[in-house]
Short mmCIF file of C-alpha atoms and ligand atoms in Angstrom, two decimals:
data_model
loop_
_atom_site.label_atom_id
_atom_site.label_comp_id
_atom_site.label_asym_id
_atom_site.label_seq_id
_atom_site.Cartn_x
_atom_site.Cartn_y
_atom_site.Cartn_z
CA MET N 1 -16.46 -13.00 -17.78
CA SER N 2 -13.18 -14.25 -16.36
CA THR N 3 -11.98 -13.45 -13.04
CA VAL N 4 -8.32 -12.36 -13.22
CA LEU N 5 -7.61 -11.69 -9.56
CA ARG N 6 -9.44 -13.32 -6.65
CA MET N 7 -8.43 -12.67 -3.20
CA THR N 8 -10.17 -14.78 -0.51
CA GLN N 9 -10.02 -14.01 3.30
CA VAL N 10 -6.63 -12.28 2.89
CA THR N 11 -5.09 -11.01 6.16
CA LYS N 12 -1.74 -9.31 6.69
CA THR N 13 -0.21 -8.65 10.02
CA TYR N 14 3.13 -6.81 10.28
CA GLY N 15 5.22 -7.64 13.38
CA GLY N 16 3.94 -9.62 16.35
CA GLY N 17 2.91 -9.25 19.96
CA ASP N 18 2.02 -5.74 21.24
CA ALA N 19 3.51 -4.12 18.13
CA ALA N 20 1.35 -6.12 15.71
CA VAL N 21 -0.23 -4.08 12.99
CA HIS N 22 -3.25 -5.69 11.25
CA ALA N 23 -2.93 -4.03 7.85
CA LEU N 24 -5.46 -6.15 6.11
CA ASP N 25 -8.26 -7.95 7.93
CA ASP N 26 -10.07 -10.83 6.05
CA VAL N 27 -10.31 -9.14 2.70
CA ASP N 28 -12.19 -10.55 -0.34
CA PHE N 29 -11.68 -8.99 -3.65
CA ASN N 30 -12.38 -9.93 -7.26
CA ILE N 31 -11.66 -8.26 -10.63
CA GLU N 32 -12.70 -9.46 -14.03
CA ALA N 33 -10.94 -8.90 -17.39
CA GLY N 34 -12.11 -5.53 -18.90
CA GLU N 35 -12.66 -3.92 -15.53
CA VAL N 36 -10.97 -0.90 -13.92
CA VAL N 37 -11.24 -0.93 -10.15
CA VAL N 38 -10.00 2.11 -8.22
CA VAL N 39 -9.19 1.43 -4.61
CA MET N 40 -9.55 4.60 -2.42
CA GLY N 41 -9.31 5.04 1.23
CA PRO N 42 -7.36 7.08 3.93
CA SER N 43 -3.60 6.96 4.46
CA GLY N 44 -2.76 3.80 6.48
CA ALA N 45 -5.95 1.99 5.27
CA GLY N 46 -3.77 -0.79 3.73
CA LYS N 47 -3.91 0.10 0.11
CA THR N 48 -0.23 -0.46 -0.68
CA THR N 49 -0.30 -3.69 1.43
CA PHE N 50 -3.33 -4.86 -0.65
CA LEU N 51 -1.65 -3.94 -4.00
CA THR N 52 1.65 -5.58 -3.10
CA ILE N 53 -0.10 -8.77 -2.03
CA ALA N 54 -2.17 -8.75 -5.14
CA GLY N 55 1.08 -8.45 -7.24
CA ALA N 56 2.85 -11.32 -5.52
CA LEU N 57 5.41 -9.07 -4.08
CA LEU N 58 4.29 -9.77 -0.43
CA THR N 59 2.90 -12.94 1.13
CA PRO N 60 -0.31 -12.62 3.20
CA THR N 61 -0.46 -13.84 6.78
CA SER N 62 -3.32 -16.03 5.75
CA GLY N 63 -5.88 -16.41 2.89
CA THR N 64 -5.47 -17.08 -0.77
CA VAL N 65 -4.58 -15.04 -3.86
CA GLU N 66 -5.45 -16.45 -7.27
CA ILE N 67 -4.23 -14.82 -10.54
CA SER N 68 -5.78 -16.22 -13.72
CA GLY N 69 -6.85 -19.35 -11.88
CA VAL N 70 -3.35 -19.97 -10.39
CA ASN N 71 -3.20 -19.99 -6.56
CA ILE N 72 -0.09 -17.97 -6.02
CA THR N 73 -0.18 -18.35 -2.31
CA ALA N 74 0.57 -22.01 -2.87
CA LEU N 75 3.71 -21.40 -4.88
CA SER N 76 7.21 -21.35 -3.60
CA GLU N 77 9.31 -18.24 -3.38
CA LYS N 78 11.27 -19.58 -6.37
CA GLU N 79 8.20 -19.77 -8.61
CA LEU N 80 6.93 -16.27 -7.86
CA PRO N 81 9.33 -14.17 -10.03
CA ASP N 82 7.91 -16.00 -13.20
CA VAL N 83 4.31 -15.22 -12.01
CA ARG N 84 5.15 -11.61 -11.56
CA ARG N 85 6.85 -11.10 -14.95
CA GLU N 86 4.34 -13.02 -17.04
CA ARG N 87 0.97 -12.28 -15.37
CA ILE N 88 1.29 -8.99 -13.72
CA GLY N 89 2.27 -5.47 -14.86
CA PHE N 90 3.20 -2.91 -12.31
CA VAL N 91 2.90 0.97 -12.74
CA PHE N 92 4.43 3.00 -9.84
CA GLN N 93 3.91 6.63 -8.87
CA SER N 94 7.58 7.32 -9.42
CA PHE N 95 7.90 5.56 -12.80
CA ASN N 96 10.88 3.53 -11.68
CA LEU N 97 12.74 3.58 -15.09
CA LEU N 98 16.34 2.71 -15.47
CA GLU N 99 18.03 6.08 -16.30
CA ALA N 100 20.87 4.64 -18.26
CA LEU N 101 18.63 2.90 -20.66
CA SER N 102 16.60 4.30 -23.54
CA ALA N 103 12.80 4.33 -23.43
CA ILE N 104 12.53 1.27 -25.65
CA GLU N 105 15.29 -0.56 -23.75
CA ASN N 106 13.36 -0.04 -20.57
CA VAL N 107 10.48 -1.95 -22.22
CA THR N 108 12.44 -4.75 -23.92
CA LEU N 109 14.62 -5.45 -20.85
CA VAL N 110 11.62 -7.04 -18.99
CA MET N 111 10.53 -9.17 -21.91
CA THR N 112 10.66 -12.92 -21.22
CA GLU N 113 10.36 -14.14 -24.84
CA GLY N 114 13.67 -13.99 -26.65
CA SER N 115 16.55 -11.71 -25.66
CA PRO N 116 15.90 -7.89 -25.23
CA LYS N 117 17.84 -7.18 -28.36
CA SER N 118 15.85 -9.67 -30.57
CA ARG N 119 13.90 -8.45 -33.48
CA GLY N 120 10.74 -9.88 -31.84
CA ALA N 121 11.21 -7.94 -28.62
CA VAL N 122 12.07 -4.67 -30.40
CA ASN N 123 9.13 -5.04 -32.69
CA ARG N 124 6.63 -5.66 -29.89
CA ALA N 125 7.92 -2.92 -27.83
CA SER N 126 7.84 -0.47 -30.70
CA GLU N 127 4.28 -1.56 -31.35
CA LEU N 128 3.21 -0.96 -27.81
CA MET N 129 4.97 2.42 -27.56
CA ASN N 130 3.41 3.53 -30.80
CA MET N 131 -0.03 2.63 -29.36
CA LEU N 132 0.85 4.74 -26.36
CA GLY N 133 1.84 7.66 -28.32
CA LEU N 134 5.63 7.31 -27.78
CA GLY N 135 6.63 6.40 -31.31
CA HIS N 136 8.94 9.50 -31.60
CA ARG N 137 10.52 8.77 -28.11
CA LEU N 138 11.90 5.24 -28.56
CA LYS N 139 15.50 6.10 -28.29
CA SER N 140 15.16 8.98 -25.67
CA LEU N 141 16.67 8.58 -22.31
CA PRO N 142 14.32 8.97 -19.37
CA ARG N 143 15.84 12.32 -18.26
CA ASN N 144 14.76 13.79 -21.64
CA LEU N 145 11.08 12.68 -21.21
CA SER N 146 8.32 14.53 -19.52
CA GLY N 147 6.52 12.99 -16.54
CA GLY N 148 3.61 11.88 -18.70
CA GLU N 149 5.93 10.25 -21.20
CA LYS N 150 7.90 8.52 -18.51
CA GLN N 151 4.64 7.07 -17.01
CA ARG N 152 3.57 5.96 -20.58
CA VAL N 153 6.96 4.12 -20.94
CA ALA N 154 6.16 2.55 -17.59
CA ILE N 155 2.77 1.47 -18.89
CA ALA N 156 4.43 -0.02 -22.12
CA ARG N 157 6.78 -1.91 -19.81
CA ALA N 158 3.88 -3.15 -17.69
CA LEU N 159 2.33 -4.46 -20.86
CA ALA N 160 5.46 -6.01 -22.28
CA ASN N 161 4.73 -9.57 -21.50
CA ASN N 162 0.94 -9.21 -22.17
CA PRO N 163 -0.16 -9.87 -18.57
CA ASP N 164 -3.87 -10.18 -17.53
CA LEU N 165 -3.42 -7.99 -14.54
CA ILE N 166 -2.27 -4.32 -14.36
CA LEU N 167 -1.51 -2.93 -10.86
CA ALA N 168 -0.94 0.89 -10.47
CA ASP N 169 -0.12 2.65 -7.25
CA GLU N 170 -0.89 6.34 -7.41
CA PRO N 171 0.02 6.48 -11.11
CA THR N 172 -0.99 10.12 -11.50
CA ALA N 173 0.36 11.48 -8.30
CA ASN N 174 3.49 13.03 -9.95
CA LEU N 175 1.73 14.37 -12.99
CA ASP N 176 0.05 17.60 -13.84
CA SER N 177 -3.72 17.47 -14.45
CA LYS N 178 -3.61 17.10 -18.20
CA ARG N 179 -0.87 14.32 -18.23
CA GLY N 180 -2.66 12.61 -15.36
CA ARG N 181 -5.95 12.56 -17.27
CA GLU N 182 -4.09 11.23 -20.40
CA VAL N 183 -2.53 8.33 -18.23
CA MET N 184 -5.87 7.47 -16.75
CA GLN N 185 -7.52 7.39 -20.11
CA LEU N 186 -4.78 5.01 -21.30
CA LEU N 187 -5.38 2.73 -18.30
CA ARG N 188 -9.02 2.68 -19.17
CA GLN N 189 -8.29 1.88 -22.77
CA ILE N 190 -6.01 -1.03 -21.66
CA ALA N 191 -8.91 -2.47 -19.73
CA PHE N 192 -11.55 -1.99 -22.20
CA GLU N 193 -9.77 -2.51 -25.50
CA MET N 194 -7.06 -4.95 -24.47
CA HIS N 195 -9.25 -6.78 -22.00
CA LYS N 196 -7.04 -6.52 -18.96
CA ALA N 197 -7.98 -6.09 -15.36
CA VAL N 198 -6.65 -2.94 -14.06
CA VAL N 199 -6.40 -2.11 -10.32
CA ILE N 200 -5.52 1.51 -9.49
CA VAL N 201 -4.87 2.60 -5.98
CA SER N 202 -5.45 6.42 -6.05
CA HIS N 203 -6.43 9.50 -3.94
CA ASP N 204 -7.12 11.31 -7.20
CA HIS N 205 -10.96 11.76 -7.59
CA ARG N 206 -10.44 12.18 -11.34
CA THR N 207 -9.96 8.40 -11.51
CA ARG N 208 -13.81 8.25 -10.91
CA GLU N 209 -14.16 9.07 -14.64
CA ILE N 210 -12.53 5.88 -15.69
CA ALA N 211 -13.57 3.49 -13.00
CA SER N 212 -15.87 0.59 -13.51
CA ARG N 213 -16.11 0.42 -9.74
CA ILE N 214 -14.66 2.03 -6.71
CA ALA N 215 -13.61 0.00 -3.65
CA TRP N 216 -13.19 1.70 -0.34
CA LEU N 217 -10.60 0.40 2.01
CA GLU N 218 -10.67 1.51 5.57
CA ASP N 219 -8.93 -0.01 8.59
CA GLY N 220 -7.85 -2.95 6.49
CA THR N 221 -11.30 -3.92 5.11
CA PHE N 222 -13.40 -3.09 2.18
CA ARG N 223 -16.55 -1.20 3.11
CA PRO N 224 -19.43 -3.22 1.60
CA ASP N 225 -21.85 -0.66 2.61
CA VAL N 226 -20.89 2.27 0.09
CA ALA N 227 -23.31 1.99 -2.83
CA THR N 228 -22.05 3.69 -5.98
CA ASP N 229 -23.56 4.53 -9.37
CA ARG N 230 -22.40 6.31 -12.51
CA ASP N 231 -23.25 10.00 -13.05
CA PRO N 232 -25.03 9.79 -16.35
CA VAL N 233 -23.78 13.25 -17.43
CA CYS N 234 -19.92 13.29 -16.58
CA GLN N 235 -19.65 9.47 -16.21
CA ARG N 236 -17.99 9.76 -12.90
CA VAL N 237 -18.60 7.02 -10.29
CA VAL N 238 -20.40 8.64 -7.30
CA GLU N 239 -21.54 7.48 -3.96
CA VAL N 240 -25.43 7.02 -3.86
CA GLN N 241 -25.58 8.31 -0.34
CA GLY N 242 -25.34 12.05 -0.04
CA SER N 243 -25.21 12.82 -3.73
CA PRO N 244 -27.82 14.93 -5.65
CA ALA N 245 -30.38 12.47 -6.99
CA PHE N 246 -33.20 12.58 -9.62
CA SER N 247 -35.81 10.01 -10.63
CA TYR N 248 -36.56 9.42 -14.33
CA GLU N 249 -38.68 6.64 -15.81
CA SER N 250 -38.84 4.92 -12.36
CA ARG N 251 -34.96 4.76 -12.01
CA SER N 252 -32.89 6.98 -9.62
CA TYR N 253 -29.81 8.77 -10.98
CA TYR N 254 -27.08 10.20 -8.88
CA PHE N 255 -24.81 13.18 -9.72
CA CYS N 256 -21.39 14.42 -8.71
CA SER N 257 -22.81 18.00 -8.54
CA THR N 258 -25.86 19.98 -8.89
CA GLN N 259 -24.48 21.23 -12.14
CA CYS N 260 -24.65 17.68 -13.61
CA LEU N 261 -28.03 17.24 -12.02
CA GLU N 262 -29.37 20.46 -13.69
CA LEU N 263 -27.98 19.37 -17.14
CA PHE N 264 -29.67 16.04 -16.69
CA LYS N 265 -33.01 17.50 -15.70
CA ALA N 266 -33.05 19.71 -18.62
CA ASP N 267 -33.11 16.91 -21.12
CA PRO N 268 -32.81 13.37 -19.49
CA ALA N 269 -33.45 11.48 -22.72
CA GLN N 270 -30.66 13.24 -24.60
CA GLN N 271 -28.22 12.84 -21.64
CA LEU N 272 -28.91 9.08 -21.55
CA ALA N 273 -28.78 8.66 -25.37
CA GLY N 274 -25.60 6.84 -26.48
CA LYS N 275 -23.84 6.83 -23.07
CA ARG N 276 -22.09 3.85 -21.97
CA GLN N 277 -23.66 1.93 -19.13
N1 LIG M 1 6.59 -3.07 6.44
C1 LIG M 1 5.82 -2.60 7.36
N2 LIG M 1 6.00 -2.85 8.76
C2 LIG M 1 5.09 -2.57 9.70
N3 LIG M 1 3.90 -1.91 9.48
C3 LIG M 1 3.62 -1.62 8.26
C4 LIG M 1 4.49 -1.95 7.11
N4 LIG M 1 3.98 -1.53 5.94
C5 LIG M 1 2.74 -0.88 6.29
N5 LIG M 1 2.59 -0.94 7.70
C6 LIG M 1 1.47 -0.49 8.38
O1 LIG M 1 0.21 -1.12 7.88
C7 LIG M 1 -0.79 -0.18 7.73
C8 LIG M 1 -1.19 -0.07 6.33
O2 LIG M 1 -0.18 0.53 5.57
P1 LIG M 1 -0.25 0.74 4.00
O3 LIG M 1 -0.69 -0.60 3.32
O4 LIG M 1 1.00 1.36 3.61
O5 LIG M 1 -1.51 1.72 3.91
P2 LIG M 1 -1.79 2.91 2.76
O6 LIG M 1 -1.12 2.52 1.48
O7 LIG M 1 -3.36 2.79 2.59
O8 LIG M 1 -1.48 4.13 3.36
C9 LIG M 1 -0.33 1.15 8.34
O9 LIG M 1 -0.73 1.16 9.70
C10 LIG M 1 1.17 0.93 8.19
O10 LIG M 1 1.81 1.74 9.22
MG1 LIG M 2 0.20 3.61 0.17
#
């Protein structure tokens, strides 16, 4: 396993004196390649601060941030743009596409290898967009795309330079439930099949279906006391405490609902057969 993002004792204080806001307080966080970590927590918990520090867009007050073994907190302001472009892909709630450019130009524009018009850049962008189901939309302007398509263009752009780390801030917040689910499945595929580390900040409980892990941020710290497990029926990540539970072959299983629990009880062996761990 390789650690893609490692944050150690990260603190962020906005302002000073009486007006100081401690947005992050001594935060440790790791994510490996191939994992999807969903960061949840109430408004004001520090989620956006956490993500912007992880993405080298904001400098922490103290602590270290390493991306693929490079300590980015030791780099100068001048060196950071290269790190952002080459090692990190961002996906935003509001897509942030350039309206005057076609879908494919939005992707090639950020490519660091060769010029955006070079055959290499165009080929790589087309390949990515085909993979994301956008093969028929390469030349479309953003205003002619649906929300789900726009977010898939944004995902292609995030992958353009083949970064190890993908950071997404509420990527499904502006999408209907079907498109939201498609985007989440894509993010999961990107982690599992392309072996990227994917961090998603989300209020959307449907992200539980694709999470390897959920991290709860509250008052600027991750809660270490919330144990989670995967519902063996629907594959959602659920909190151990307070969820319906059932023991089978000396292991406890936890469920998102009594419906999943009942399905499991009816035939545990079948429910466990062939399910990913
Ligand atoms: N630029 C800023 N200046 C001052 N305070 C800020 C700034 N950005 C965020 N905060 C404060 O830091 C805390 C965490 O904010 P944020 O990271 O946006 O949380 P979340 O994304 O979980 O809602 C909040 O109390 C917020 O008001
Ligand atoms: Mg936020």
